[in-house]
mmCIF file of C-alpha atoms and ligand atoms in Angstrom:
data_model
loop_
_atom_site.group_PDB
_atom_site.id
_atom_site.type_symbol
_atom_site.label_atom_id
_atom_site.label_comp_id
_atom_site.label_asym_id
_atom_site.label_seq_id
_atom_site.Cartn_x
_atom_site.Cartn_y
_atom_site.Cartn_z
ATOM 1 C CA MET A 896 -1.226 -9.196 -90.030
ATOM 2 C CA ASN A 897 -2.120 -5.876 -88.505
ATOM 3 C CA ASP A 898 -5.444 -7.208 -87.418
ATOM 4 C CA ILE A 899 -3.598 -9.748 -85.579
ATOM 5 C CA ARG A 900 -1.153 -7.206 -84.015
ATOM 6 C CA GLU A 901 -4.183 -5.275 -82.614
ATOM 7 C CA ARG A 902 -5.936 -8.106 -81.578
ATOM 8 C CA ILE A 903 -3.041 -9.092 -79.128
ATOM 9 C CA ILE A 904 -1.018 -6.013 -78.512
ATOM 10 C CA GLU A 905 -4.126 -3.805 -77.552
ATOM 11 C CA PRO A 906 -5.707 -5.868 -74.838
ATOM 12 C CA LEU A 907 -2.262 -6.509 -73.435
ATOM 13 C CA LYS A 908 -1.738 -2.708 -73.239
ATOM 14 C CA GLY A 909 -5.345 -2.565 -71.645
ATOM 15 C CA GLU A 910 -4.523 -5.411 -69.026
ATOM 16 C CA ILE A 911 -0.916 -4.363 -68.331
ATOM 17 C CA ASP A 912 -2.229 -1.312 -66.816
ATOM 18 C CA LYS A 913 -4.628 -2.607 -64.243
ATOM 19 C CA ILE A 914 -2.092 -5.185 -62.678
ATOM 20 C CA LYS A 915 -1.151 -4.543 -58.812
ATOM 21 C CA ASN A 916 1.176 -6.984 -58.008
ATOM 22 C CA ILE A 917 3.821 -9.743 -59.094
ATOM 23 C CA GLN A 918 1.190 -12.512 -59.172
ATOM 24 C CA GLU A 919 -0.841 -10.713 -61.327
ATOM 25 C CA PHE A 920 2.071 -9.538 -63.914
ATOM 26 C CA GLN A 921 2.915 -13.608 -63.999
ATOM 27 C CA VAL A 922 -0.746 -14.522 -65.104
ATOM 28 C CA LEU A 923 -0.596 -11.863 -67.637
ATOM 29 C CA LYS A 924 2.880 -12.921 -68.924
ATOM 30 C CA SER A 925 1.544 -16.434 -69.181
ATOM 31 C CA LYS A 926 -1.485 -15.364 -70.989
ATOM 32 C CA TYR A 927 0.512 -13.391 -73.817
ATOM 33 C CA VAL A 928 4.170 -15.195 -74.008
ATOM 34 C CA GLY A 929 3.947 -18.031 -71.873
ATOM 35 C CA LYS A 930 4.010 -21.698 -73.592
ATOM 36 C CA LYS A 931 0.182 -21.911 -73.848
ATOM 37 C CA GLY A 932 -0.116 -18.243 -74.477
ATOM 38 C CA GLU A 933 -1.534 -16.106 -77.298
ATOM 39 C CA ILE A 934 1.823 -15.810 -79.152
ATOM 40 C CA SER A 935 2.857 -19.584 -79.011
ATOM 41 C CA LYS A 936 -0.569 -20.071 -80.457
ATOM 42 C CA LEU A 937 0.573 -18.063 -83.397
ATOM 43 C CA MET A 938 3.993 -19.928 -83.926
ATOM 44 C CA LYS A 939 2.119 -22.912 -83.894
ATOM 45 C CA GLU A 940 0.317 -21.641 -86.909
ATOM 46 C CA ILE A 941 3.618 -20.725 -88.964
ATOM 47 C CA GLY A 942 3.791 -24.485 -90.235
ATOM 48 C CA LYS A 943 0.388 -24.137 -91.636
ATOM 49 C CA ILE A 944 1.272 -21.143 -93.503
ATOM 50 C CA GLU A 945 2.107 -21.310 -97.536
ATOM 51 C CA PRO A 946 5.712 -21.576 -97.790
ATOM 52 C CA GLU A 947 6.331 -18.479 -99.538
ATOM 53 C CA LYS A 948 4.465 -16.472 -96.988
ATOM 54 C CA ARG A 949 5.883 -18.280 -94.211
ATOM 55 C CA LYS A 950 9.264 -16.450 -93.382
ATOM 56 C CA GLU A 951 7.632 -13.130 -93.409
ATOM 57 C CA PHE A 952 4.828 -14.809 -90.852
ATOM 58 C CA GLY A 953 7.600 -15.877 -88.555
ATOM 59 C CA ALA A 954 9.153 -12.541 -88.595
ATOM 60 C CA PHE A 955 5.962 -11.049 -87.715
ATOM 61 C CA VAL A 956 5.245 -13.189 -84.826
ATOM 62 C CA ASN A 957 8.965 -12.628 -83.371
ATOM 63 C CA ASN A 958 8.515 -8.985 -83.607
ATOM 64 C CA LEU A 959 5.177 -9.401 -82.036
ATOM 65 C CA LYS A 960 6.475 -11.452 -79.594
ATOM 66 C CA LYS A 961 9.539 -8.931 -78.758
ATOM 67 C CA GLU A 962 6.742 -6.070 -78.723
ATOM 68 C CA ALA A 963 4.386 -8.011 -76.026
ATOM 69 C CA GLU A 964 7.620 -8.790 -73.892
ATOM 70 C CA ALA A 965 8.600 -5.106 -73.921
ATOM 71 C CA ILE A 966 5.379 -4.089 -72.938
ATOM 72 C CA LEU A 967 5.168 -6.697 -70.387
ATOM 73 C CA GLU A 968 8.896 -5.442 -69.224
ATOM 74 C CA GLU A 969 7.613 -1.895 -68.732
ATOM 75 C CA GLY A 970 4.639 -2.739 -66.915
ATOM 76 C CA LEU A 971 6.727 -4.854 -64.608
ATOM 77 C CA GLU A 972 8.903 -2.046 -63.749
ATOM 78 C CA LYS A 973 5.945 -0.005 -63.113
ATOM 79 C CA VAL A 974 4.415 -2.492 -60.837
ATOM 80 C CA LYS A 975 7.867 -2.811 -58.995
ATOM 81 C CA GLN A 976 8.021 1.019 -58.489
ATOM 82 C CA HIS A 977 4.488 1.056 -57.382
ATOM 83 C CA LEU A 978 4.739 -1.642 -54.712
ATOM 84 C CA LYS A 979 8.404 0.216 -53.508
ATOM 85 C CA GLU A 980 6.387 3.420 -52.912
ATOM 86 C CA MET A 981 3.808 1.574 -51.168
ATOM 87 C CA GLU A 982 6.302 0.008 -48.917
ATOM 88 C CA GLU A 983 8.008 3.464 -48.389
ATOM 89 C CA LYS A 984 4.781 5.029 -47.297
ATOM 90 C CA LYS A 985 4.088 2.144 -45.022
ATOM 91 C CA SER A 986 7.561 2.474 -43.009
ATOM 92 C CA TRP A 987 7.540 6.270 -43.279
ATOM 93 C CA VAL A 988 7.804 7.658 -39.747
ATOM 94 C CA ASP A 989 6.670 10.821 -38.353
ATOM 95 C CA ILE A 990 9.722 11.920 -36.336
ATOM 96 C CA THR A 991 7.303 14.348 -34.479
ATOM 97 C CA LEU A 992 5.284 11.963 -32.971
ATOM 98 C CA PRO A 993 5.993 11.261 -29.335
ATOM 99 C CA GLY A 994 8.218 8.088 -28.635
ATOM 100 C CA ALA A 995 6.890 4.740 -27.692
ATOM 101 C CA LYS A 996 7.339 4.562 -24.176
ATOM 102 C CA ARG A 997 8.945 1.373 -23.005
ATOM 103 C CA LYS A 998 9.016 0.367 -19.040
ATOM 104 C CA ILE A 999 12.665 -0.009 -17.703
ATOM 105 C CA GLY A 1000 11.336 -2.000 -14.750
ATOM 106 C CA TYR A 1001 11.679 -1.577 -11.102
ATOM 107 C CA GLU A 1002 13.898 -2.840 -8.462
ATOM 108 C CA HIS A 1003 11.869 -5.946 -6.778
ATOM 109 C CA ILE A 1004 10.178 -5.166 -3.547
ATOM 110 C CA LEU A 1005 12.458 -7.265 -1.557
ATOM 111 C CA LYS A 1006 15.669 -5.646 -2.696
ATOM 112 C CA GLN A 1007 14.363 -2.150 -2.264
ATOM 113 C CA THR A 1008 13.409 -3.340 1.186
ATOM 114 C CA ILE A 1009 16.841 -4.680 2.039
ATOM 115 C CA ARG A 1010 18.365 -1.476 0.546
ATOM 116 C CA ASP A 1011 16.192 0.501 2.977
ATOM 117 C CA VAL A 1012 17.342 -1.518 5.742
ATOM 118 C CA TYR A 1013 20.795 -0.974 4.885
ATOM 119 C CA GLU A 1014 20.613 2.476 4.556
ATOM 120 C CA ILE A 1015 18.992 2.973 7.639
ATOM 121 C CA PHE A 1016 21.316 0.743 9.947
ATOM 122 C CA SER A 1017 24.329 2.499 8.088
ATOM 123 C CA SER A 1018 23.098 5.818 9.066
ATOM 124 C CA MET A 1019 23.394 4.268 12.827
ATOM 125 C CA GLY A 1020 27.112 3.301 11.852
ATOM 126 C CA TYR A 1021 26.046 -0.667 11.607
ATOM 127 C CA LYS A 1022 28.464 -2.253 9.141
ATOM 128 C CA ILE A 1023 26.797 -4.727 6.370
ATOM 129 C CA VAL A 1024 27.937 -8.365 6.562
ATOM 130 C CA GLU A 1025 26.935 -11.536 4.665
ATOM 131 C CA GLY A 1026 27.247 -15.237 5.776
ATOM 132 C CA PRO A 1027 26.659 -18.503 3.896
ATOM 133 C CA GLU A 1028 23.482 -20.271 3.036
ATOM 134 C CA ILE A 1029 25.042 -23.713 3.416
ATOM 135 C CA GLU A 1030 25.878 -23.826 7.259
ATOM 136 C CA THR A 1031 26.834 -26.148 10.023
ATOM 137 C CA THR A 1032 24.436 -26.931 12.572
ATOM 138 C CA TRP A 1033 27.043 -25.602 15.167
ATOM 139 C CA HIS A 1034 27.140 -21.997 13.647
ATOM 140 C CA ASN A 1035 23.372 -22.200 13.140
ATOM 141 C CA PHE A 1036 22.212 -24.027 16.586
ATOM 142 C CA ASP A 1037 25.194 -25.177 18.872
ATOM 143 C CA ALA A 1038 26.967 -21.859 19.372
ATOM 144 C CA LEU A 1039 23.362 -19.866 19.568
ATOM 145 C CA ASN A 1040 22.958 -22.230 22.587
ATOM 146 C CA THR A 1041 20.137 -23.839 20.762
ATOM 147 C CA PRO A 1042 20.239 -27.528 22.370
ATOM 148 C CA GLU A 1043 19.991 -30.542 20.644
ATOM 149 C CA TRP A 1044 16.379 -31.191 21.987
ATOM 150 C CA HIS A 1045 15.185 -27.810 20.541
ATOM 151 C CA PRO A 1046 12.298 -28.051 17.634
ATOM 152 C CA ALA A 1047 14.278 -25.758 15.397
ATOM 153 C CA ARG A 1048 16.781 -28.365 15.328
ATOM 154 C CA ASP A 1049 14.085 -30.938 14.368
ATOM 155 C CA MET A 1050 14.982 -32.879 10.604
ATOM 156 C CA GLN A 1051 11.450 -31.859 10.019
ATOM 157 C CA ASP A 1052 11.947 -28.357 10.243
ATOM 158 C CA THR A 1053 15.270 -28.076 8.453
ATOM 159 C CA PHE A 1054 16.908 -28.963 5.375
ATOM 160 C CA TYR A 1055 19.837 -31.172 5.621
ATOM 161 C CA ILE A 1056 22.732 -31.591 2.995
ATOM 162 C CA GLU A 1057 22.291 -35.518 1.873
ATOM 163 C CA GLY A 1058 24.648 -37.661 3.850
ATOM 164 C CA LYS A 1059 25.556 -34.915 6.398
ATOM 165 C CA ASP A 1060 24.004 -34.453 9.772
ATOM 166 C CA ASN A 1061 25.975 -31.338 10.485
ATOM 167 C CA ILE A 1062 25.297 -29.231 7.477
ATOM 168 C CA ILE A 1063 22.143 -27.420 6.553
ATOM 169 C CA LEU A 1064 20.906 -24.999 4.536
ATOM 170 C CA ARG A 1065 20.742 -21.912 7.657
ATOM 171 C CA THR A 1066 17.018 -21.542 9.115
ATOM 172 C CA HIS A 1067 18.112 -17.760 10.253
ATOM 173 C CA THR A 1068 20.598 -15.329 9.855
ATOM 174 C CA SER A 1069 21.276 -15.619 13.344
ATOM 175 C CA PRO A 1070 24.537 -17.955 12.664
ATOM 176 C CA VAL A 1071 26.148 -14.762 10.872
ATOM 177 C CA GLN A 1072 26.515 -13.141 14.580
ATOM 178 C CA VAL A 1073 28.587 -16.041 15.445
ATOM 179 C CA ARG A 1074 30.771 -15.937 12.416
ATOM 180 C CA THR A 1075 31.124 -12.219 12.869
ATOM 181 C CA MET A 1076 32.101 -12.469 16.565
ATOM 182 C CA LEU A 1077 34.485 -15.233 15.721
ATOM 183 C CA ASN A 1078 36.511 -13.216 13.420
ATOM 184 C CA THR A 1079 35.952 -9.546 14.942
ATOM 185 C CA GLU A 1080 37.253 -7.904 18.339
ATOM 186 C CA PRO A 1081 34.181 -5.841 20.201
ATOM 187 C CA PRO A 1082 32.780 -3.739 20.009
ATOM 188 C CA LEU A 1083 31.005 -4.041 16.994
ATOM 189 C CA ALA A 1084 27.771 -3.482 15.260
ATOM 190 C CA ILE A 1085 26.408 -5.216 11.987
ATOM 191 C CA ILE A 1086 23.516 -5.644 9.761
ATOM 192 C CA SER A 1087 23.204 -9.021 8.009
ATOM 193 C CA PRO A 1088 20.610 -9.699 5.280
ATOM 194 C CA GLY A 1089 20.103 -13.047 3.308
ATOM 195 C CA ARG A 1090 18.299 -15.868 2.415
ATOM 196 C CA VAL A 1091 17.130 -18.447 5.021
ATOM 197 C CA TYR A 1092 15.168 -22.034 4.465
ATOM 198 C CA ARG A 1093 12.666 -24.114 6.546
ATOM 199 C CA LYS A 1094 10.910 -26.887 5.754
ATOM 200 C CA ASP A 1095 7.399 -25.198 5.071
ATOM 201 C CA GLU A 1096 4.434 -25.449 2.771
ATOM 202 C CA PRO A 1097 3.879 -22.162 0.758
ATOM 203 C CA ASP A 1098 0.965 -20.321 1.800
ATOM 204 C CA ALA A 1099 0.313 -16.799 2.299
ATOM 205 C CA THR A 1100 2.465 -16.348 5.047
ATOM 206 C CA HIS A 1101 5.325 -19.189 4.612
ATOM 207 C CA SER A 1102 7.943 -20.036 2.139
ATOM 208 C CA PRO A 1103 10.611 -22.658 2.332
ATOM 209 C CA ALA A 1104 12.894 -20.205 1.196
ATOM 210 C CA PHE A 1105 12.627 -16.380 2.194
ATOM 211 C CA ASN A 1106 14.866 -13.929 3.414
ATOM 212 C CA GLN A 1107 15.598 -12.109 6.748
ATOM 213 C CA PHE A 1108 18.147 -9.847 8.255
ATOM 214 C CA GLU A 1109 20.055 -10.155 11.695
ATOM 215 C CA GLY A 1110 21.353 -7.167 13.911
ATOM 216 C CA LEU A 1111 24.319 -7.663 16.279
ATOM 217 C CA TYR A 1112 25.420 -4.972 18.859
ATOM 218 C CA ILE A 1113 28.528 -5.562 20.990
ATOM 219 C CA ASP A 1114 29.927 -2.916 23.714
ATOM 220 C CA LYS A 1115 30.402 -2.339 27.040
ATOM 221 C CA ASN A 1116 27.173 -1.748 29.485
ATOM 222 C CA VAL A 1117 24.477 -2.792 26.617
ATOM 223 C CA THR A 1118 20.958 -2.577 28.181
ATOM 224 C CA VAL A 1119 17.718 -3.532 26.931
ATOM 225 C CA GLY A 1120 17.105 0.427 26.545
ATOM 226 C CA HIS A 1121 19.635 0.824 23.914
ATOM 227 C CA LEU A 1122 17.942 -2.084 22.200
ATOM 228 C CA LYS A 1123 14.418 -0.463 22.330
ATOM 229 C CA ALA A 1124 15.754 2.755 21.137
ATOM 230 C CA THR A 1125 17.533 1.221 18.099
ATOM 231 C CA LEU A 1126 14.739 -0.576 17.279
ATOM 232 C CA GLU A 1127 12.255 2.363 17.654
ATOM 233 C CA GLN A 1128 14.619 4.574 15.419
ATOM 234 C CA PHE A 1129 14.742 1.796 12.822
ATOM 235 C CA LEU A 1130 10.922 1.242 12.850
ATOM 236 C CA THR A 1131 9.986 4.960 12.665
ATOM 237 C CA MET A 1132 12.436 5.455 9.771
ATOM 238 C CA TYR A 1133 11.146 2.341 7.926
ATOM 239 C CA PHE A 1134 7.436 2.711 8.468
ATOM 240 C CA GLY A 1135 7.273 6.703 8.760
ATOM 241 C CA GLY A 1136 5.541 8.428 11.662
ATOM 242 C CA SER A 1137 6.679 8.468 14.839
ATOM 243 C CA ARG A 1138 6.658 4.449 15.843
ATOM 244 C CA LYS A 1139 6.167 2.826 19.442
ATOM 245 C CA VAL A 1140 7.823 -0.555 20.312
ATOM 246 C CA LEU A 1141 6.556 -2.800 22.813
ATOM 247 C CA LEU A 1142 8.785 -5.869 24.038
ATOM 248 C CA ARG A 1143 6.880 -8.739 25.104
ATOM 249 C CA PRO A 1144 9.173 -11.451 26.971
ATOM 250 C CA SER A 1145 9.737 -14.653 24.959
ATOM 251 C CA TYR A 1146 12.133 -17.114 24.559
ATOM 252 C CA PHE A 1147 14.892 -17.707 22.251
ATOM 253 C CA PRO A 1148 17.878 -19.551 22.948
ATOM 254 C CA PHE A 1149 20.548 -17.228 21.959
ATOM 255 C CA VAL A 1150 19.380 -14.263 24.300
ATOM 256 C CA GLU A 1151 18.559 -13.485 27.744
ATOM 257 C CA PRO A 1152 16.119 -11.688 28.254
ATOM 258 C CA GLY A 1153 14.346 -12.384 25.019
ATOM 259 C CA TYR A 1154 11.522 -10.446 23.324
ATOM 260 C CA GLU A 1155 9.094 -10.518 20.958
ATOM 261 C CA VAL A 1156 8.660 -7.103 19.522
ATOM 262 C CA ASP A 1157 5.707 -5.400 18.295
ATOM 263 C CA VAL A 1158 5.314 -2.100 16.642
ATOM 264 C CA ASP A 1159 2.280 0.134 17.378
ATOM 265 C CA CYS A 1160 -0.257 -0.366 14.102
ATOM 266 C CA MET A 1161 0.736 1.679 11.206
ATOM 267 C CA PHE A 1162 -2.604 1.298 9.699
ATOM 268 C CA CYS A 1163 -4.994 2.055 12.388
ATOM 269 C CA GLY A 1164 -2.193 4.085 14.472
ATOM 270 C CA GLY A 1165 -2.977 1.833 17.268
ATOM 271 C CA LYS A 1166 -6.553 1.953 17.638
ATOM 272 C CA GLY A 1167 -7.318 -1.590 16.837
ATOM 273 C CA CYS A 1168 -8.228 -2.794 12.878
ATOM 274 C CA ASN A 1169 -8.350 -5.629 10.739
ATOM 275 C CA VAL A 1170 -4.375 -6.001 10.268
ATOM 276 C CA CYS A 1171 -3.464 -5.645 14.165
ATOM 277 C CA LYS A 1172 -6.796 -7.693 15.112
ATOM 278 C CA GLY A 1173 -7.989 -5.060 17.306
ATOM 279 C CA THR A 1174 -5.182 -4.997 19.617
ATOM 280 C CA GLY A 1175 -3.139 -1.828 17.892
ATOM 281 C CA TRP A 1176 -0.055 -3.794 17.908
ATOM 282 C CA ILE A 1177 1.612 -5.820 15.222
ATOM 283 C CA GLU A 1178 4.623 -8.436 15.732
ATOM 284 C CA ILE A 1179 7.513 -7.569 14.060
ATOM 285 C CA LEU A 1180 10.793 -8.819 15.308
ATOM 286 C CA GLY A 1181 12.384 -11.102 17.588
ATOM 287 C CA ALA A 1182 15.340 -9.626 19.982
ATOM 288 C CA GLY A 1183 17.100 -9.645 23.320
ATOM 289 C CA LEU A 1184 20.411 -9.696 24.848
ATOM 290 C CA VAL A 1185 22.998 -11.754 23.828
ATOM 291 C CA HIS A 1186 23.134 -14.991 25.920
ATOM 292 C CA PRO A 1187 26.270 -15.227 27.921
ATOM 293 C CA ASN A 1188 26.864 -18.590 26.696
ATOM 294 C CA VAL A 1189 26.878 -17.162 23.098
ATOM 295 C CA LEU A 1190 29.560 -14.749 24.003
ATOM 296 C CA LYS A 1191 31.476 -17.608 25.584
ATOM 297 C CA ASN A 1192 31.103 -20.030 22.618
ATOM 298 C CA VAL A 1193 32.694 -17.271 20.461
ATOM 299 C CA GLY A 1194 35.459 -16.607 22.862
ATOM 300 C CA TYR A 1195 34.294 -13.079 24.286
ATOM 301 C CA ASP A 1196 34.159 -12.237 28.311
ATOM 302 C CA PRO A 1197 30.530 -11.850 29.127
ATOM 303 C CA GLU A 1198 31.836 -10.060 32.298
ATOM 304 C CA LYS A 1199 33.340 -7.637 29.942
ATOM 305 C CA TRP A 1200 31.254 -7.379 26.933
ATOM 306 C CA GLN A 1201 27.495 -7.335 26.589
ATOM 307 C CA GLY A 1202 25.179 -6.936 23.410
ATOM 308 C CA PHE A 1203 21.819 -7.068 21.844
ATOM 309 C CA ALA A 1204 20.505 -8.942 18.832
ATOM 310 C CA PHE A 1205 17.712 -8.719 16.815
ATOM 311 C CA GLY A 1206 16.288 -10.435 13.688
ATOM 312 C CA THR A 1207 13.073 -10.032 11.420
ATOM 313 C CA GLY A 1208 11.620 -11.231 8.221
ATOM 314 C CA ILE A 1209 12.420 -9.237 5.000
ATOM 315 C CA GLU A 1210 9.156 -10.373 3.554
ATOM 316 C CA ARG A 1211 7.525 -9.513 6.555
ATOM 317 C CA ILE A 1212 8.333 -6.156 7.184
ATOM 318 C CA ALA A 1213 7.759 -5.387 3.397
ATOM 319 C CA MET A 1214 4.213 -6.966 3.719
ATOM 320 C CA LEU A 1215 3.326 -4.799 6.183
ATOM 321 C CA LYS A 1216 4.574 -1.215 4.490
ATOM 322 C CA TYR A 1217 3.091 -2.208 0.997
ATOM 323 C CA GLY A 1218 -0.093 -3.729 2.342
ATOM 324 C CA ILE A 1219 0.821 -7.186 0.533
ATOM 325 C CA SER A 1220 -1.503 -9.982 1.749
ATOM 326 C CA ASP A 1221 -0.001 -13.001 0.194
ATOM 327 C CA MET A 1222 4.013 -13.559 0.630
ATOM 328 C CA ARG A 1223 4.014 -15.681 -2.769
ATOM 329 C CA GLU A 1224 3.398 -12.496 -4.835
ATOM 330 C CA PHE A 1225 7.189 -11.751 -4.148
ATOM 331 C CA TYR A 1226 8.337 -15.105 -6.033
ATOM 332 C CA ARG A 1227 5.791 -15.221 -8.670
ATOM 333 C CA ASN A 1228 6.809 -12.553 -11.051
ATOM 334 C CA ASP A 1229 3.796 -11.558 -12.315
ATOM 335 C CA MET A 1230 4.202 -8.207 -14.021
ATOM 336 C CA ARG A 1231 1.117 -6.731 -12.564
ATOM 337 C CA PHE A 1232 2.672 -7.162 -9.005
ATOM 338 C CA LEU A 1233 6.267 -6.253 -10.023
ATOM 339 C CA GLY A 1234 4.876 -2.752 -11.407
ATOM 340 C CA LEU A 1235 3.629 -1.908 -8.502
HETATM 341 N N1 LIG B 2800 16.636 -16.094 14.720
HETATM 342 C C1 LIG B 2800 14.984 -15.739 14.962
HETATM 343 C C2 LIG B 2800 14.280 -16.580 13.851
HETATM 344 O O1 LIG B 2800 14.595 -16.918 12.879
HETATM 345 C C3 LIG B 2800 14.896 -14.243 15.082
HETATM 346 C C4 LIG B 2800 15.657 -13.734 16.015
HETATM 347 C C5 LIG B 2800 14.953 -13.487 17.395
HETATM 348 C C6 LIG B 2800 17.085 -13.414 15.930
HETATM 349 C C7 LIG B 2800 15.847 -13.036 18.577
HETATM 350 C C8 LIG B 2800 17.601 -12.650 17.162
HETATM 351 C C9 LIG B 2800 16.985 -12.724 18.284
HETATM 352 O O2 LIG B 2800 18.530 -12.024 17.156
HETATM 353 O O3 LIG B 2800 17.720 -11.740 19.181
HETATM 354 O O4 LIG B 2800 13.186 -16.931 14.323
#
């Protein structure tokens, strides 16, 4: 019987030392103590043994099984210990190494731009006010002296709220002038940023929803000189350097006189380049002296009060400042753009 024991226990001891994981352990276990294993084979032999030796042989096989199980048990513990050590090694952290840097992100360029505009105009004593994006046609057009025939009122250019012919998504921030004057006694100075809507196909310079800011200053004896100085100050603080302003007469129904305002090109210093198309000037704002009809519409006496107003696109001034050529980048949320 000793040689039977040796034939089974010795190889088991050899094999158990080599196993590296639980799967290998299972294979080994079934090879020795499994249903079809070496020891089960011996158990089946018991019946064939002569009756007087049967008891002794039975006890031998049982002990052999216990011995094999003990060896397996010990082997399993060793494998588990080994696996645990490997795992610990893997998750070991060298706390002296520099940490993984996480990007915390940036404020979106449009938000930064609105903040810059806020700060510049606050420093000049302007108050920030906001108005609704869903507007009445009266605030958006009529009160702003924009007659029925004006192309800005065209159904094609504007989003109307379904079933209503007097409620629209505002097409500019100018109605905030009206709302402010209606509930404020002059003098006043406000700046109003916000989203506006137009029925435009998106391309590099158009979007059906974009941002503008509006400025309004009402006082006594206000002239175009005040307007020009204010815009020069804003553009200098926003773009840096020392900016010059060119007022070109233009038409906006709510101002008289009205101007397209150009700034000297910040890319070439006014010499002429691709961006300014060789002219040295870049169109940047619409502005003018508030039309007497607008003042009357909000209950101000135009003999007593005058003012200037101006408006421009937030995207437009941000594109010029940061050299962005496609407006759609602002809304795409591409991390490569946002991480600028
Ligand atoms: N509201 C005009 C637009 O969206 C911009 C503008 C022009 C605003 C002249 C003004 C202004 O206040 O005086 O195109």
